[in-house]
Amino acid sequence: MTIERIETATRMSRIVKHNGTIYLCGQVAKDAEQGIADQTRTMLEKVDSLLEQAGSDREHILSATIYIKDMQYFAEMNEVWDAWVPTGHAPARACVEAKMARDALLVEISVVAAEKA
């Protein structure tokens, strides 16, 4: 059973593949100075890009864990999320309020997906 690590650094790999399963490291917004909707949108664009690089897409996401700085942003984040998730392909999901690595960050996501057949 081979483990493939893509874009590996000292602390982490951006993508890890094992037995047809893809694990993405936590993704945050491209510009942390934006509001929650834009942060969520650009964060999900990064997920799309990494999934494509790994041989998958959003229809193959198995689970997602969303970390949100403050639950006051929950509804607005969900508007962007709901528009992004393909109908009939909603993954298992958890959303928790969490202290972020940088104060300006409002949202982060960790994704597990299956490779496309």
Coordinates of N, CA, C and O in Angstrom, one line a residue:
M1 N 0.8 -1.2 0.0 CA 0.0 0.0 0.0 C 0.9 1.2 0.0 O 1.5 1.6 1.0
T2 N 0.9 1.9 -1.1 CA 1.7 3.1 -1.3 C 1.0 4.4 -0.7 O -0.2 4.6 -1.0
I3 N 1.8 5.2 -0.1 CA 1.3 6.5 0.4 C 2.1 7.5 -0.5 O 3.3 7.5 -0.6
E4 N 1.3 8.4 -1.2 CA 1.9 9.4 -2.0 C 1.7 10.7 -1.3 O 0.5 11.1 -1.0
R5 N 2.8 11.5 -1.2 CA 2.7 12.8 -0.6 C 3.0 13.8 -1.6 O 4.1 13.7 -2.3
I6 N 2.2 14.8 -1.8 CA 2.4 15.8 -2.8 C 2.6 17.2 -2.2 O 1.8 17.6 -1.2
E7 N 3.6 17.9 -2.6 CA 3.9 19.2 -2.1 C 4.2 19.1 -0.6 O 3.6 19.8 0.2
T8 N 5.2 18.3 -0.3 CA 5.6 18.0 1.1 C 6.6 19.0 1.6 O 7.6 19.2 0.9
A9 N 6.4 19.5 2.8 CA 7.4 20.3 3.4 C 7.7 19.7 4.8 O 7.3 18.6 5.1
T10 N 8.5 20.4 5.6 CA 8.9 19.9 6.9 C 7.6 19.6 7.8 O 7.5 18.5 8.4
R11 N 6.7 20.5 7.8 CA 5.5 20.4 8.7 C 4.4 19.6 8.2 O 3.7 18.9 8.9
M12 N 4.1 19.6 6.8 CA 3.0 18.9 6.3 C 3.1 18.7 4.8 O 3.9 19.4 4.1
S13 N 2.2 17.9 4.3 CA 2.0 17.8 2.8 C 0.7 18.4 2.5 O -0.3 18.3 3.2
R14 N 0.6 19.0 1.3 CA -0.7 19.7 0.9 C -1.7 18.6 0.5 O -2.9 18.8 0.8
I15 N -1.2 17.5 0.0 CA -2.1 16.4 -0.4 C -1.4 15.1 0.0 O -0.2 14.9 -0.2
V16 N -2.2 14.2 0.5 CA -1.7 12.8 0.8 C -2.7 11.8 0.2 O -3.9 12.0 0.4
K17 N -2.2 10.9 -0.6 CA -3.1 9.9 -1.3 C -2.7 8.5 -0.8 O -1.6 8.2 -0.7
H18 N -3.8 7.7 -0.4 CA -3.6 6.4 0.1 C -4.8 5.5 -0.3 O -5.9 5.9 0.1
N19 N -4.6 4.4 -1.0 CA -5.7 3.5 -1.3 C -6.9 4.2 -1.9 O -8.1 3.9 -1.5
G20 N -6.7 5.1 -2.8 CA -7.8 5.8 -3.5 C -8.5 6.9 -2.7 O -9.5 7.4 -3.1
T21 N -7.9 7.2 -1.5 CA -8.4 8.3 -0.7 C -7.5 9.4 -0.7 O -6.3 9.2 -0.6
I22 N -8.0 10.6 -0.8 CA -7.2 11.9 -0.8 C -7.5 12.7 0.4 O -8.6 12.9 0.8
Y23 N -6.4 13.1 1.0 CA -6.5 13.9 2.2 C -5.8 15.3 1.9 O -4.7 15.3 1.5
L24 N -6.6 16.4 2.1 CA -6.0 17.7 1.9 C -5.7 18.3 3.2 O -6.4 18.2 4.2
C25 N -4.6 19.1 3.3 CA -4.3 19.8 4.5 C -5.3 21.0 4.6 O -6.0 21.3 3.6
G26 N -5.4 21.6 5.7 CA -6.3 22.7 5.9 C -6.1 23.8 4.9 O -5.0 24.2 4.7
Q27 N -7.2 24.3 4.4 CA -7.2 25.3 3.4 C -7.9 26.6 4.0 O -8.9 26.5 4.6
V28 N -7.2 27.7 3.7 CA -7.8 29.0 4.2 C -7.9 29.9 2.9 O -7.5 29.6 1.8
A29 N -8.4 31.1 3.1 CA -8.7 32.1 2.1 C -7.4 32.5 1.5 O -6.3 32.5 2.1
K30 N -7.5 33.0 0.2 CA -6.3 33.6 -0.5 C -6.0 34.9 0.2 O -4.9 35.3 0.2
D31 N -7.0 35.7 0.6 CA -6.9 37.0 1.2 C -7.7 37.1 2.5 O -8.9 37.2 2.4
A32 N -7.0 37.0 3.6 CA -7.6 37.0 4.9 C -8.2 38.3 5.3 O -8.9 38.4 6.3
E33 N -8.0 39.3 4.5 CA -8.6 40.6 4.8 C -10.0 40.8 4.3 O -10.7 41.8 4.5
Q34 N -10.5 39.8 3.5 CA -11.9 39.8 3.0 C -12.9 39.4 4.1 O -12.5 38.8 5.1
G35 N -14.1 39.5 3.8 CA -15.2 39.1 4.7 C -15.4 37.6 4.6 O -14.7 36.9 3.8
I36 N -16.3 37.0 5.4 CA -16.5 35.6 5.4 C -16.9 35.0 4.1 O -16.4 33.9 3.7
A37 N -17.8 35.7 3.3 CA -18.2 35.1 2.0 C -17.1 35.0 1.1 O -16.9 33.9 0.5
D38 N -16.3 36.0 0.9 CA -15.1 36.0 0.0 C -14.1 35.0 0.5 O -13.4 34.3 -0.2
Q39 N -13.8 35.0 1.8 CA -12.9 34.0 2.4 C -13.3 32.6 2.1 O -12.5 31.7 1.7
T40 N -14.6 32.3 2.3 CA -15.1 31.0 2.0 C -15.0 30.6 0.5 O -14.5 29.5 0.2
R41 N -15.3 31.6 -0.3 CA -15.3 31.3 -1.8 C -13.9 31.0 -2.2 O -13.6 30.0 -2.9
T42 N -12.9 31.8 -1.8 CA -11.5 31.6 -2.3 C -10.9 30.3 -1.6 O -10.1 29.6 -2.2
M43 N -11.3 30.0 -0.4 CA -10.9 28.8 0.2 C -11.4 27.6 -0.6 O -10.6 26.6 -0.8
L44 N -12.6 27.6 -1.0 CA -13.2 26.5 -1.8 C -12.6 26.4 -3.2 O -12.4 25.3 -3.7
E45 N -12.2 27.5 -3.7 CA -11.4 27.5 -5.0 C -10.1 26.8 -4.9 O -9.7 26.0 -5.7
K46 N -9.4 27.0 -3.7 CA -8.2 26.3 -3.5 C -8.5 24.8 -3.3 O -7.7 23.9 -3.8
V47 N -9.6 24.4 -2.7 CA -9.9 23.0 -2.6 C -10.1 22.4 -3.9 O -9.6 21.3 -4.3
D48 N -10.9 23.1 -4.8 CA -11.1 22.6 -6.2 C -9.8 22.4 -6.9 O -9.6 21.3 -7.5
S49 N -8.9 23.3 -6.8 CA -7.6 23.2 -7.4 C -6.8 22.0 -6.9 O -6.2 21.2 -7.7
L50 N -6.7 21.8 -5.6 CA -6.0 20.7 -5.0 C -6.6 19.3 -5.4 O -5.9 18.4 -5.7
L51 N -8.0 19.3 -5.4 CA -8.6 18.0 -5.8 C -8.4 17.7 -7.2 O -8.1 16.5 -7.5
E52 N -8.4 18.7 -8.1 CA -8.0 18.4 -9.5 C -6.6 17.9 -9.6 O -6.4 16.9 -10.3
Q53 N -5.7 18.5 -8.9 CA -4.3 18.1 -8.9 C -4.2 16.6 -8.4 O -3.3 15.9 -8.9
A54 N -5.0 16.2 -7.5 CA -5.0 14.9 -6.9 C -5.8 13.9 -7.7 O -5.8 12.7 -7.3
G55 N -6.5 14.3 -8.7 CA -7.3 13.3 -9.5 C -8.7 13.1 -9.0 O -9.3 12.1 -9.0
S56 N -9.3 14.2 -8.4 CA -10.6 14.1 -7.9 C -11.4 15.4 -8.2 O -10.9 16.3 -8.9
D57 N -12.6 15.6 -7.6 CA -13.3 16.8 -7.7 C -14.3 16.9 -6.5 O -14.4 16.0 -5.7
R58 N -15.1 18.0 -6.5 CA -16.0 18.2 -5.4 C -17.1 17.1 -5.3 O -17.7 16.9 -4.2
E59 N -17.4 16.5 -6.4 CA -18.4 15.4 -6.3 C -17.9 14.2 -5.6 O -18.7 13.3 -5.3
H60 N -16.6 14.1 -5.4 CA -16.0 12.9 -4.7 C -15.6 13.2 -3.3 O -14.9 12.4 -2.7
I61 N -16.0 14.3 -2.7 CA -15.6 14.6 -1.4 C -16.4 13.7 -0.4 O -17.6 13.6 -0.5
L62 N -15.7 13.1 0.4 CA -16.3 12.1 1.4 C -16.7 12.9 2.7 O -17.8 12.7 3.2
S63 N -15.8 13.7 3.2 CA -16.1 14.5 4.4 C -15.3 15.8 4.4 O -14.3 15.9 3.7
A64 N -15.9 16.7 5.1 CA -15.3 18.1 5.3 C -15.5 18.5 6.7 O -16.5 18.3 7.3
T65 N -14.4 19.1 7.3 CA -14.5 19.7 8.6 C -14.2 21.2 8.4 O -13.1 21.5 7.9
I66 N -15.1 22.0 8.8 CA -15.0 23.4 8.6 C -14.8 24.0 10.0 O -15.5 23.7 11.0
Y67 N -13.8 24.9 10.1 CA -13.4 25.6 11.3 C -13.8 27.0 11.1 O -13.3 27.6 10.1
I68 N -14.6 27.6 11.9 CA -15.1 29.0 11.7 C -14.7 29.8 13.0 O -14.9 29.3 14.1
K69 N -14.2 31.0 12.7 CA -13.7 31.8 13.9 C -14.9 32.1 14.8 O -14.6 32.1 16.1
D70 N -16.0 32.4 14.3 CA -17.2 32.8 15.2 C -18.5 32.3 14.5 O -18.7 32.6 13.3
M71 N -19.3 31.7 15.3 CA -20.6 31.2 14.7 C -21.5 32.3 14.2 O -22.4 32.0 13.5
Q72 N -21.2 33.5 14.4 CA -22.0 34.6 13.8 C -21.9 34.6 12.3 O -22.7 35.1 11.6
Y73 N -20.8 34.0 11.8 CA -20.6 33.9 10.3 C -21.2 32.6 9.7 O -21.1 32.4 8.5
F74 N -21.8 31.8 10.5 CA -22.2 30.4 10.1 C -23.2 30.5 8.9 O -23.0 29.8 7.9
A75 N -24.2 31.3 9.0 CA -25.2 31.4 7.9 C -24.6 31.9 6.6 O -24.9 31.4 5.5
E76 N -23.8 32.9 6.7 CA -23.2 33.5 5.5 C -22.2 32.5 4.8 O -22.1 32.4 3.6
M77 N -21.4 31.8 5.7 CA -20.5 30.8 5.1 C -21.3 29.7 4.5 O -20.9 29.3 3.4
N78 N -22.4 29.3 5.1 CA -23.2 28.2 4.5 C -23.9 28.6 3.1 O -24.1 27.8 2.3
E79 N -24.2 29.9 2.9 CA -24.7 30.3 1.6 C -23.7 30.0 0.5 O -24.0 29.5 -0.5
V80 N -22.4 30.3 0.8 CA -21.4 30.0 -0.2 C -21.2 28.5 -0.3 O -21.1 28.0 -1.5
W81 N -21.1 27.8 0.8 CA -20.9 26.4 0.8 C -22.1 25.7 0.0 O -21.8 24.9 -0.9
D82 N -23.3 26.1 0.3 CA -24.5 25.4 -0.4 C -24.4 25.6 -1.9 O -24.8 24.7 -2.6
A83 N -24.0 26.8 -2.3 CA -23.9 27.0 -3.8 C -22.8 26.3 -4.4 O -22.8 25.9 -5.6
W84 N -21.7 25.9 -3.6 CA -20.5 25.2 -4.1 C -20.7 23.7 -4.2 O -20.2 23.1 -5.1
V85 N -21.4 23.1 -3.3 CA -21.6 21.7 -3.2 C -22.6 21.2 -4.3 O -23.7 21.7 -4.4
P86 N -22.2 20.3 -5.2 CA -23.1 19.8 -6.2 C -24.3 19.1 -5.6 O -24.2 18.3 -4.7
T87 N -25.4 19.4 -6.2 CA -26.7 18.8 -5.8 C -26.5 17.2 -5.8 O -26.1 16.7 -6.7
G88 N -26.9 16.6 -4.7 CA -26.8 15.2 -4.6 C -25.5 14.6 -4.2 O -25.3 13.4 -4.1
H89 N -24.5 15.5 -3.9 CA -23.1 15.1 -3.6 C -22.6 15.7 -2.3 O -21.4 15.9 -2.1
A90 N -23.5 16.1 -1.4 CA -23.1 16.7 -0.1 C -22.3 15.6 0.7 O -22.7 14.5 0.9
P91 N -21.1 16.0 1.2 CA -20.3 15.1 2.0 C -20.8 15.1 3.4 O -21.6 15.9 3.8
A92 N -20.2 14.1 4.2 CA -20.4 14.2 5.6 C -19.7 15.5 6.0 O -18.6 15.8 5.5
R93 N -20.2 16.2 7.0 CA -19.6 17.5 7.3 C -19.7 17.8 8.8 O -20.8 17.5 9.4
A94 N -18.7 18.5 9.3 CA -18.8 19.0 10.7 C -18.3 20.5 10.6 O -17.5 20.8 9.7
C95 N -18.9 21.3 11.4 CA -18.5 22.7 11.5 C -18.3 23.1 13.0 O -19.3 22.9 13.7
V96 N -17.1 23.6 13.3 CA -16.9 23.9 14.7 C -16.3 25.3 14.8 O -15.6 25.8 13.9
E97 N -16.6 26.0 15.9 CA -16.0 27.3 16.1 C -14.6 27.0 16.7 O -14.4 26.2 17.6
A98 N -13.6 27.8 16.2 CA -12.2 27.5 16.6 C -11.4 28.8 16.5 O -11.6 29.7 15.7
K99 N -10.4 28.8 17.3 CA -9.4 29.9 17.3 C -8.5 29.6 16.1 O -8.1 28.5 15.8
M100 N -8.3 30.6 15.2 CA -7.6 30.5 14.0 C -6.1 30.8 14.2 O -5.7 31.4 15.1
A101 N -5.3 30.3 13.2 CA -3.8 30.4 13.3 C -3.4 31.9 13.2 O -2.4 32.3 13.8
R102 N -4.2 32.7 12.4 CA -4.0 34.1 12.3 C -5.3 34.8 12.6 O -6.3 34.3 12.2
D103 N -5.2 35.9 13.2 CA -6.4 36.6 13.7 C -7.4 37.0 12.5 O -8.6 37.0 12.7
A104 N -6.8 37.3 11.4 CA -7.7 37.8 10.3 C -8.4 36.6 9.6 O -9.4 36.9 8.9
L105 N -8.0 35.4 9.8 CA -8.7 34.3 9.2 C -10.0 34.0 9.8 O -10.1 34.0 11.1
L106 N -11.0 33.8 9.0 CA -12.4 33.6 9.5 C -12.8 32.2 9.4 O -13.8 31.7 10.0
V107 N -12.2 31.4 8.4 CA -12.7 30.1 8.1 C -11.5 29.2 7.6 O -10.6 29.7 6.9
E108 N -11.6 27.9 7.9 CA -10.6 27.0 7.3 C -11.3 25.7 7.1 O -12.3 25.4 7.8
I109 N -10.9 24.9 6.1 CA -11.5 23.6 5.8 C -10.5 22.5 5.7 O -9.4 22.7 5.2
S110 N -10.8 21.3 6.1 CA -10.1 20.1 5.9 C -11.0 19.1 5.2 O -12.1 18.9 5.6
V111 N -10.4 18.5 4.1 CA -11.2 17.7 3.2 C -10.6 16.3 3.0 O -9.4 16.2 2.9
V112 N -11.5 15.3 3.0 CA -11.1 13.9 2.6 C -12.0 13.6 1.4 O -13.2 13.8 1.4
A113 N -11.4 13.1 0.3 CA -12.1 12.8 -0.9 C -11.7 11.5 -1.5 O -10.6 10.9 -1.2
A114 N -12.5 10.9 -2.4 CA -12.1 9.7 -3.1 C -11.5 10.1 -4.5 O -11.9 11.1 -5.0
E115 N -10.6 9.3 -5.0 CA -10.1 9.5 -6.3 C -11.3 9.2 -7.3 O -12.1 8.4 -7.0
K116 N -11.2 9.9 -8.5 CA -12.2 9.6 -9.5 C -11.8 8.2 -10.1 O -10.6 7.9 -10.2
A117 N -12.8 7.4 -10.4 CA -12.5 6.1 -11.0 C -12.0 6.2 -12.4 O -12.2 7.1 -13.1

